[in-house]
Coordinates of C-alpha atoms in Angstrom, one line a residue:
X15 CA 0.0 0.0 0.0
X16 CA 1.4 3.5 -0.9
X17 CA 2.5 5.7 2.2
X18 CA -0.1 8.4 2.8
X19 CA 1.1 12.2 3.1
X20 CA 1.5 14.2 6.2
X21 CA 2.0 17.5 6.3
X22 CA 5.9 16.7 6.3
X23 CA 7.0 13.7 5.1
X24 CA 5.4 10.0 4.3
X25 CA 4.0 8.7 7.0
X26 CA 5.9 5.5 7.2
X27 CA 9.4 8.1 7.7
X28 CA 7.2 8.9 11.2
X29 CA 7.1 5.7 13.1
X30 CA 10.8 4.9 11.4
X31 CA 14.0 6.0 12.9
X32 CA 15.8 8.1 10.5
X33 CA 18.7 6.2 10.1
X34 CA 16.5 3.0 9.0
X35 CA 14.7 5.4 6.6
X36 CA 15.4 5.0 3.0
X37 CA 14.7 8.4 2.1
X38 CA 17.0 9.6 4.3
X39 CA 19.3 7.2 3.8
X40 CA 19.0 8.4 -0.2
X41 CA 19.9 11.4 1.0
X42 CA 22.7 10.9 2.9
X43 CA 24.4 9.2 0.2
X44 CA 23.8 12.3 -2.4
X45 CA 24.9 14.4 0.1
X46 CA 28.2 12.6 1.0
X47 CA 28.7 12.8 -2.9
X48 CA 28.3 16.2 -3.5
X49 CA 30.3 17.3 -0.4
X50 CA 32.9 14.9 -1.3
X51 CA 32.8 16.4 -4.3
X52 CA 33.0 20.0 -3.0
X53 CA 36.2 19.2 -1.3
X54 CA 37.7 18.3 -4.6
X55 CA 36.4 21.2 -6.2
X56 CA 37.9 23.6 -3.7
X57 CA 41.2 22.1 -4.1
X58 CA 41.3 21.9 -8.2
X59 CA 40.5 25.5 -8.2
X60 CA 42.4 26.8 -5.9
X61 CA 45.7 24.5 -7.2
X62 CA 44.6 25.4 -10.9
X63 CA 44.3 29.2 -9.9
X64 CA 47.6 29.1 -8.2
X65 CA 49.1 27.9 -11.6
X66 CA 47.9 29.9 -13.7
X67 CA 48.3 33.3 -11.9
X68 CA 50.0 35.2 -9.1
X69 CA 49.5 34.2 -5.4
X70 CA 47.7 37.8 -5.5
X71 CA 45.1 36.7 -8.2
X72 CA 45.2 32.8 -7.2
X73 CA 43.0 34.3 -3.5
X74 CA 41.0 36.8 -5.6
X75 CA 39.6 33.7 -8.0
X76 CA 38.8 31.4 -4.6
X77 CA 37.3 34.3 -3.3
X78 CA 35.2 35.0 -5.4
X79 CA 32.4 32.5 -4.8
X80 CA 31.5 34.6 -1.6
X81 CA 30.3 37.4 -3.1
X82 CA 27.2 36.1 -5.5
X83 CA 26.4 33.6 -1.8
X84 CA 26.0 36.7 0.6
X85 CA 24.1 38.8 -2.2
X86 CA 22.2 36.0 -3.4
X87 CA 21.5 33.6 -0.1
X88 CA 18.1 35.1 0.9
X89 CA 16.5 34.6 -2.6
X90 CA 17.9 31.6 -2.4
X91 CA 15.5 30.7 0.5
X92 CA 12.2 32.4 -1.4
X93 CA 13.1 29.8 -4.3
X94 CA 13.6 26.7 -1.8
X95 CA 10.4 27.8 -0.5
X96 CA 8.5 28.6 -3.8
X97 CA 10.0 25.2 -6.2
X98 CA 10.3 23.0 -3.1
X99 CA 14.0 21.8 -1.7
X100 CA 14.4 18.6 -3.9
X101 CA 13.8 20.2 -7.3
X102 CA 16.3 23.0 -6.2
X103 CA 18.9 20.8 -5.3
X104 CA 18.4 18.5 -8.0
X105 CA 18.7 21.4 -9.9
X106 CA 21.8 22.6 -8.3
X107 CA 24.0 19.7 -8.4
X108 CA 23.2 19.2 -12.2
X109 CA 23.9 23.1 -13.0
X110 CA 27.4 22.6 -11.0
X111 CA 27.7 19.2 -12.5
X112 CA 27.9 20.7 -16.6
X113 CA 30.1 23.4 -15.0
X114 CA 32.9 21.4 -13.4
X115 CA 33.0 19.0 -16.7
X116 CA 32.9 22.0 -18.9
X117 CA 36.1 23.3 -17.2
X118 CA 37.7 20.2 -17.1
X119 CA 37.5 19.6 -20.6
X120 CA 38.7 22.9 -21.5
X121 CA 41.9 22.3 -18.9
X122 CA 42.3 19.2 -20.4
X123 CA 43.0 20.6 -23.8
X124 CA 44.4 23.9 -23.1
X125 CA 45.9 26.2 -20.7
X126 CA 42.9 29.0 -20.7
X127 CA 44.3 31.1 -17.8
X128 CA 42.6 32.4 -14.7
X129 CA 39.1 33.4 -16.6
X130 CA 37.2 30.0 -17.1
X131 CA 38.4 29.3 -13.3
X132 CA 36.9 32.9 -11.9
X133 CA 33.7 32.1 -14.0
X134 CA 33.7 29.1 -12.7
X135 CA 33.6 30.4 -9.0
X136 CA 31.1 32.9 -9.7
X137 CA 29.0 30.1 -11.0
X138 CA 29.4 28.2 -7.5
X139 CA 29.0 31.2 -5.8
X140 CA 25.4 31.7 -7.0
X141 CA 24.1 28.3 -7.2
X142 CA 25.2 27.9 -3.3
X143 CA 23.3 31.1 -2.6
X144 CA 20.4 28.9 -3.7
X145 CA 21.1 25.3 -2.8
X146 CA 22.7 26.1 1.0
X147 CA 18.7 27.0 1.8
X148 CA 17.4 23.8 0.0
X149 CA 19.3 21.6 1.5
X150 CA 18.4 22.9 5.0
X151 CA 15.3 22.5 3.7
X152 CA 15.2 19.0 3.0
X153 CA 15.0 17.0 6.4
X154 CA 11.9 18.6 7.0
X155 CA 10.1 17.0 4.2
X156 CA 11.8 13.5 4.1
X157 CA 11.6 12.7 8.1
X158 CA 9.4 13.4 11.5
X159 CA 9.9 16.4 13.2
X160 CA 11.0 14.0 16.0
X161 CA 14.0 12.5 13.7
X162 CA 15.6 15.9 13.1
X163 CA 17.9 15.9 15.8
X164 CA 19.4 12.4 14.4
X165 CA 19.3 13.4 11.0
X166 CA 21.7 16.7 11.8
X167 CA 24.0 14.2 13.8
X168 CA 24.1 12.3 11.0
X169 CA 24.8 15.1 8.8
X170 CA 27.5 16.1 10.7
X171 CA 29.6 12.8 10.3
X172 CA 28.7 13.1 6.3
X173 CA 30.4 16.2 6.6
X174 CA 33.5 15.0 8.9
X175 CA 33.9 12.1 6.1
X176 CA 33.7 14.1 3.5
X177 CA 36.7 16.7 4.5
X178 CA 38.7 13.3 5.8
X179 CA 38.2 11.9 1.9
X180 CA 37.6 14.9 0.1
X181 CA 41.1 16.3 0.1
X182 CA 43.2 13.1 -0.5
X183 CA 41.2 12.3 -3.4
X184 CA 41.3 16.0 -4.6
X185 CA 45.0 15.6 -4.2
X186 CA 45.4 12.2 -5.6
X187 CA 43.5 12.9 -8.9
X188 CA 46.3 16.3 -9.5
X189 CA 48.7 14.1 -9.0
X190 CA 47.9 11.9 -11.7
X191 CA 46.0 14.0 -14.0
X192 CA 46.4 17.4 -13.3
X193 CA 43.8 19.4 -12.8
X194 CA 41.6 19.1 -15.3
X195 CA 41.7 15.0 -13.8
X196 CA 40.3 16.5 -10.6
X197 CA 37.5 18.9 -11.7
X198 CA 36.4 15.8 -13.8
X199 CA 36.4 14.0 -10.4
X200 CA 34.0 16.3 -8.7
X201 CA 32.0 16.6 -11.5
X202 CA 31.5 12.7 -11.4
X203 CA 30.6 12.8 -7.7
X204 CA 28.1 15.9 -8.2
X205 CA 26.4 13.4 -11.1
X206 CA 26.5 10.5 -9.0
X207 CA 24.1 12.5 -6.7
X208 CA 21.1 12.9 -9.2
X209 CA 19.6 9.5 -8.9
X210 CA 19.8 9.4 -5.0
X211 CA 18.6 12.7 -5.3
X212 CA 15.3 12.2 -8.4
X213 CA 14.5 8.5 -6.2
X214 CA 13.6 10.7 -3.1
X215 CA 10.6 10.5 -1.7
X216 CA 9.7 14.1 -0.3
X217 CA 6.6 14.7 1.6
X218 CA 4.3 18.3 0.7
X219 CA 3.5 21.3 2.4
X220 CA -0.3 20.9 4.1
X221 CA -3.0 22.5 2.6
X222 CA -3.1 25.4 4.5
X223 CA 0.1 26.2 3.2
X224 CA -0.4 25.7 -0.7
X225 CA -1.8 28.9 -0.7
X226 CA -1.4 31.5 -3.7
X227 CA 2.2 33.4 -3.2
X228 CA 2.4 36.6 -4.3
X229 CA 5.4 38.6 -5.6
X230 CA 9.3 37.1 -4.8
X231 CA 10.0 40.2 -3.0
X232 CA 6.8 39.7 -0.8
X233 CA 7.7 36.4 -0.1
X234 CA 11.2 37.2 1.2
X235 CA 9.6 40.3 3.6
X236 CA 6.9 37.9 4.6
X237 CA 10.3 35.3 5.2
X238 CA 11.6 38.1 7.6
X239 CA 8.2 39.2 9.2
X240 CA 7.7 35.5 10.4
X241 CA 11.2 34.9 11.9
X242 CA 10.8 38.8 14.0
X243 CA 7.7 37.9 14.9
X244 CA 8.6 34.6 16.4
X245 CA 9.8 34.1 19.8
X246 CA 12.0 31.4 19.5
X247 CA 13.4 31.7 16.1
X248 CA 14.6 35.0 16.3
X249 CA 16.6 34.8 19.4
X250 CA 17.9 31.7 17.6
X251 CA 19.0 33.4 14.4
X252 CA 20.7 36.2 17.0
X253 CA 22.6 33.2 18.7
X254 CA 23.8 31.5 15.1
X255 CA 24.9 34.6 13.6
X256 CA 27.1 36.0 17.0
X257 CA 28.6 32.3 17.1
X258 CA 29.5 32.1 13.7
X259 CA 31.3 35.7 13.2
X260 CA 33.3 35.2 16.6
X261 CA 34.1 31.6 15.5
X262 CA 35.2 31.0 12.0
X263 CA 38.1 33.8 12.1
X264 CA 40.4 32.3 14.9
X265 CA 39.3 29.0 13.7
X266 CA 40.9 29.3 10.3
X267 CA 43.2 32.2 9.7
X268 CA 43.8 32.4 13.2
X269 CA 44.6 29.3 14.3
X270 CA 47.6 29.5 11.2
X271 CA 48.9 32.7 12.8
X272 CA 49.1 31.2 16.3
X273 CA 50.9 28.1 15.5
X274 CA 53.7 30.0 13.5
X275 CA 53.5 32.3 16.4
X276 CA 54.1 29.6 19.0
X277 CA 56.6 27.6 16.3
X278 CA 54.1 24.4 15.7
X279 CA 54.3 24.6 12.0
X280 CA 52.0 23.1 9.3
X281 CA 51.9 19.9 11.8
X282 CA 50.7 21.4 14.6
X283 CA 47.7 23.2 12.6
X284 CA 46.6 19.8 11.0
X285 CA 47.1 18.4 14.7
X286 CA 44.9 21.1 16.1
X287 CA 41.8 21.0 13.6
X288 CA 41.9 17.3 13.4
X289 CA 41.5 17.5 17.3
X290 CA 38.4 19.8 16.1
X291 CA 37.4 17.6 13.9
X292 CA 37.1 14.7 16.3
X293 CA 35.3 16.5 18.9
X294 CA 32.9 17.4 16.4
X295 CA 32.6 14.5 14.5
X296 CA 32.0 12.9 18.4
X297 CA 29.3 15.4 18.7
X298 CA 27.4 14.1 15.7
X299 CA 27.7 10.7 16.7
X300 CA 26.3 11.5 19.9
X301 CA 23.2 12.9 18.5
X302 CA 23.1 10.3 16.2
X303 CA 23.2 7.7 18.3
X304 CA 20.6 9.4 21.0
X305 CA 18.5 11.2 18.7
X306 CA 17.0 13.6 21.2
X307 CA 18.9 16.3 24.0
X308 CA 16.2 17.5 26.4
X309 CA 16.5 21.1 26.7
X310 CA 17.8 21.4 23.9
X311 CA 17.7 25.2 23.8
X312 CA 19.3 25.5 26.9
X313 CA 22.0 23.2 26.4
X314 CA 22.8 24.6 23.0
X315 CA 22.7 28.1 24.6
X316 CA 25.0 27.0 27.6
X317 CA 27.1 25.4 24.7
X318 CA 28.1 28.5 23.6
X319 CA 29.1 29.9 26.4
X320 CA 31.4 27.0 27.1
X321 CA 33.2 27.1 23.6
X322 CA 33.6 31.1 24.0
X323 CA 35.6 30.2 27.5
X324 CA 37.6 27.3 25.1
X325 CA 38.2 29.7 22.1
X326 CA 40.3 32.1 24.3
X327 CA 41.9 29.9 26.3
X328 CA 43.2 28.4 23.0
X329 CA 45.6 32.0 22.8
X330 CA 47.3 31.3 25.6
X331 CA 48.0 26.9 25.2
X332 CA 52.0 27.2 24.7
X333 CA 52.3 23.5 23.8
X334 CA 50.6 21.8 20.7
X335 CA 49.3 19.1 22.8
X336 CA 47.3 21.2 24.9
X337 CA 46.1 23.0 22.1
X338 CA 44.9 19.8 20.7
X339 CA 43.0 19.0 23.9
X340 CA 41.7 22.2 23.8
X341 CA 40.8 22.6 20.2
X342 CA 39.2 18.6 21.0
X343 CA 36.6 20.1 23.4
X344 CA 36.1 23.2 21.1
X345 CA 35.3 20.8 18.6
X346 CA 33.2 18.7 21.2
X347 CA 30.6 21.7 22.1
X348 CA 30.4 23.7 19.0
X349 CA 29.7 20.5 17.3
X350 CA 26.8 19.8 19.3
X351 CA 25.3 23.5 19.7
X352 CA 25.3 23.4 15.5
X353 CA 23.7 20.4 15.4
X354 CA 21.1 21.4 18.4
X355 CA 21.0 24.7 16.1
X356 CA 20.1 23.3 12.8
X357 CA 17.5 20.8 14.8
X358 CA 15.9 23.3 16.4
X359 CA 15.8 25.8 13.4
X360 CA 14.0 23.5 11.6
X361 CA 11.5 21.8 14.5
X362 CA 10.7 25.1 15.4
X363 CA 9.5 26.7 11.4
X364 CA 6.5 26.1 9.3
X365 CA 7.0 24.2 7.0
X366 CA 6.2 27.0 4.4
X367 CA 8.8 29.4 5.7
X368 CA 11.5 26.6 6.4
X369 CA 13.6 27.1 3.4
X370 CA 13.6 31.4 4.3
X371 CA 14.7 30.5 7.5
X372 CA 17.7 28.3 6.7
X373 CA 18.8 31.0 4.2
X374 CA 18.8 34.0 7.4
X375 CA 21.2 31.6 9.4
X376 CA 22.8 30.6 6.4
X377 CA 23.3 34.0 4.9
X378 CA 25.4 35.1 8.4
X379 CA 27.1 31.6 8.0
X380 CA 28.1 31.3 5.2
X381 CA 27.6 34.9 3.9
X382 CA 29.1 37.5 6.2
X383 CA 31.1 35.0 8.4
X384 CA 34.1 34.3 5.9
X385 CA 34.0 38.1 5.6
X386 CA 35.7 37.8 8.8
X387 CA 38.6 36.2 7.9
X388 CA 41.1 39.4 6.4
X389 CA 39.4 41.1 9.3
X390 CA 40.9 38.6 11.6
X391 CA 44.3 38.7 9.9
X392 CA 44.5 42.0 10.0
X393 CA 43.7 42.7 13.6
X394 CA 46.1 39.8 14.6
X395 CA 48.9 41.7 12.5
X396 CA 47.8 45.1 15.1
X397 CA 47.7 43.7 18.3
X398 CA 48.3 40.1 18.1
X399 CA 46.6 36.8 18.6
X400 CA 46.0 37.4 22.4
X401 CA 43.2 40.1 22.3
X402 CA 41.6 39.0 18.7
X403 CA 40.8 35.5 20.2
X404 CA 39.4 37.0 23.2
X405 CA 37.5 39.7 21.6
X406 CA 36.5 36.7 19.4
X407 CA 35.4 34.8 21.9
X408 CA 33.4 37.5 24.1
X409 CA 31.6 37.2 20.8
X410 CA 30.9 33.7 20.9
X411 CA 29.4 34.3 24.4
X412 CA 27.6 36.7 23.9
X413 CA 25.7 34.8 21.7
X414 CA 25.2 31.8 24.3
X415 CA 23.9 34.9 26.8
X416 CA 21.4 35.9 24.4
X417 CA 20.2 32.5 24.3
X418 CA 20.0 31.8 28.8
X419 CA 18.4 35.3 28.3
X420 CA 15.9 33.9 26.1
X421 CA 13.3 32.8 27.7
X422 CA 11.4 31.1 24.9
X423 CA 14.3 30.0 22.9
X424 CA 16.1 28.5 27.1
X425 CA 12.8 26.6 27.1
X426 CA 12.7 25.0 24.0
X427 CA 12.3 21.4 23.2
X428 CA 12.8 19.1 20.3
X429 CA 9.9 17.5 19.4
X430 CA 10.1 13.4 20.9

């Protein structure tokens, strides 16, 4: 007998945990493609870029992708919205998929210079400003409200696996065949998604919610209307966006600064985020494995007070394995405030607005936060790594106050 339709997902994905759902099982596998394949992308271009130009112009071409996502990303959620999240991303990943292989083939054949390659970035730029919001987007429709909590944990560990893989691969593939070889590679892995992707099984809006949509514009201001008028989401989008611009600058260009600073070379960076990386990656599993955290919004909130205190301590470790430790439970509780984030994000939207929502969050995430990053070089470069992780990190906390101060967003729950 066919599964009948909730207003979320098929009804069998309710009684079935997610990681025994096939849907969601579908989906994890397109997603570990693509973001394998993303991983390999970012390397080709950024190895092909630094062959075919300047240092200078080789960080102006991998750049560039950041300036269509922040201008584009909340559009991006009007159209998740408006098309529904697995059209968009099938869309997506195809769009990407004829652009990688068109580069490749070019590479393959000639040496075109920097121009196909900052096309090329543009091109990813834009179509993540409108597949970032789809694919926060999708849980919602292929699972129970009560499953999104696992789901996150387990896409989390996609993503650890994916930068474990991604890059040796990436690497493996110039090595061989240049870098034409490697774009061909991601383009592969962004094709191998489709099918997983065009087999899902995605649950529709309820009727109250098919209603007529106006204009695009009025459905982005009708996006932003709902989140301020709701009181947990909007102390929710505060506590994402103060996390992420206190967090991503130390994490990445400074954490490069302070280990030639404290003398722990290339090593001791790889050492440090892979201690990250397993705190994070224990975090997912955690969730996965559970599927639930009561209180969720005040343990994410508390969370971020936590990391705060382990982001500024990190300026002062003077021995790498310290820092590892340190960087380990850094890993440990930002990993499970994101996941607790993205959970409660989407338990907490209508299902009409859910794909606006993840593009606000997204938009400081992805958007302004790797804004941050010359910002945090440059400020290290005035008064040293000290004060910029600290200032960084009052940042971070400050976002984990606003959530204890809360109330509605302390006392939220994810559903059971």
């Amino acid at each position: 007998m066919p599964a009948t339709q909730t207003g979320n997902a098929p009804a069998a994905a309710v009684e079935r945990p997610a990681h025994r759902d096939p849907d969601v099982r579908r989906w994890l596998g397109a997603y570990a493609s693509s973001a394998v394949g993303d991983n390999i992308y970012y390397l080709a271009l950024s190895w092909a870029a630094v062959q075919a130009g300047t240092p200078a112009q080789a960080g102006l071409v991998t750049a560039l992708s950041a300036v269509p996502r922040a201008a584009l990303m909340l559009g991006g959620g009007v159209i998740a919205d408006r098309l529904g999240p697995r059209r968009v991303l099938i869309s997506s990943d195809a769009l990407r998929c004829a652009a990688v292989l068109a580069v490749a083939a070019l590479l393959l054949v000639s040496s075109p210079g920097l121009w196909p390659l900052a096309a090329l970035a543009l091109v990813f730029g834009a179509v993540d400003a409108v597949m970032m919001p789809a694919l926060g987007a999708l849980p919602s429709r292929i699972t129970s409200r009560g499953q999104l909590a696992r789901v996150h944990g387990m896409r989390g560990l996609v993503v650890r696996l994916a930068n474990v893989v991604g890059a040796p691969l990436g690497g493996l593939a110039v090595a061989l065949g240049g870098t034409g070889a490697a774009f061909g590679l991601a383009g592969l892995l962004f094709a191998a998604s489709l099918p997983l992707l065009i087999a899902l099984r995605v649950g529709g809006l309820p009727a109250d919610d098919a209603r007529a949509r106006g204009s695009a514009w009025s459905d982005l201001t009708g996006g932003l209307r709902y989140i301020r008028g709701h009181r947990v989401l909007l102390p929710l989008i505060v506590v994402i966006a103060l996390s992420d611009l206190g967090f991503v600058g130390p994490l990445n260009v400074g954490l490069t600064l302070l280990a030639d600073e404290r003398g722990w070379g290339a090593g001791g960076v790889g050492w440090v985020l892979a201690g990250f990386g397993t705190g994070a990656g224990a975090a997912s599993l955690l969730l996965t494995a559970r599927g639930r955290v009561p209180r969720a919004g005040l343990v994410l909130s508390t969370c971020g007070v936590l990391s705060a205190a382990s982001i500024g301590a990190l300026a002062f470790v003077p021995q790498i394995g310290v820092a590892v430790a340190v960087a380990l439970s850094i890993g440990l509780i930002s990993g499970l405030n994101g996941v607790l984030c993205g959970a409660l994000l989407q338990a907490e939207s209508d299902r009409a607005y859910v794909g606006r929502v993840t593009s606000v969050s997204t938009f400081f995430s992805l958007g302004l936060a790797p804004l941050t990053f010359p910002l945090t070089g440059a400020a290290i470069g005035q008064w040293g790594t000290g004060p910029v992780f600290v200032a960084s990190a009052a940042l971070c906390g400050l976002g984990g106050l606003v959530g204890l101060c809360a109330r509605d967003l302390r006392r939220a729950e994810l559903p059971g």
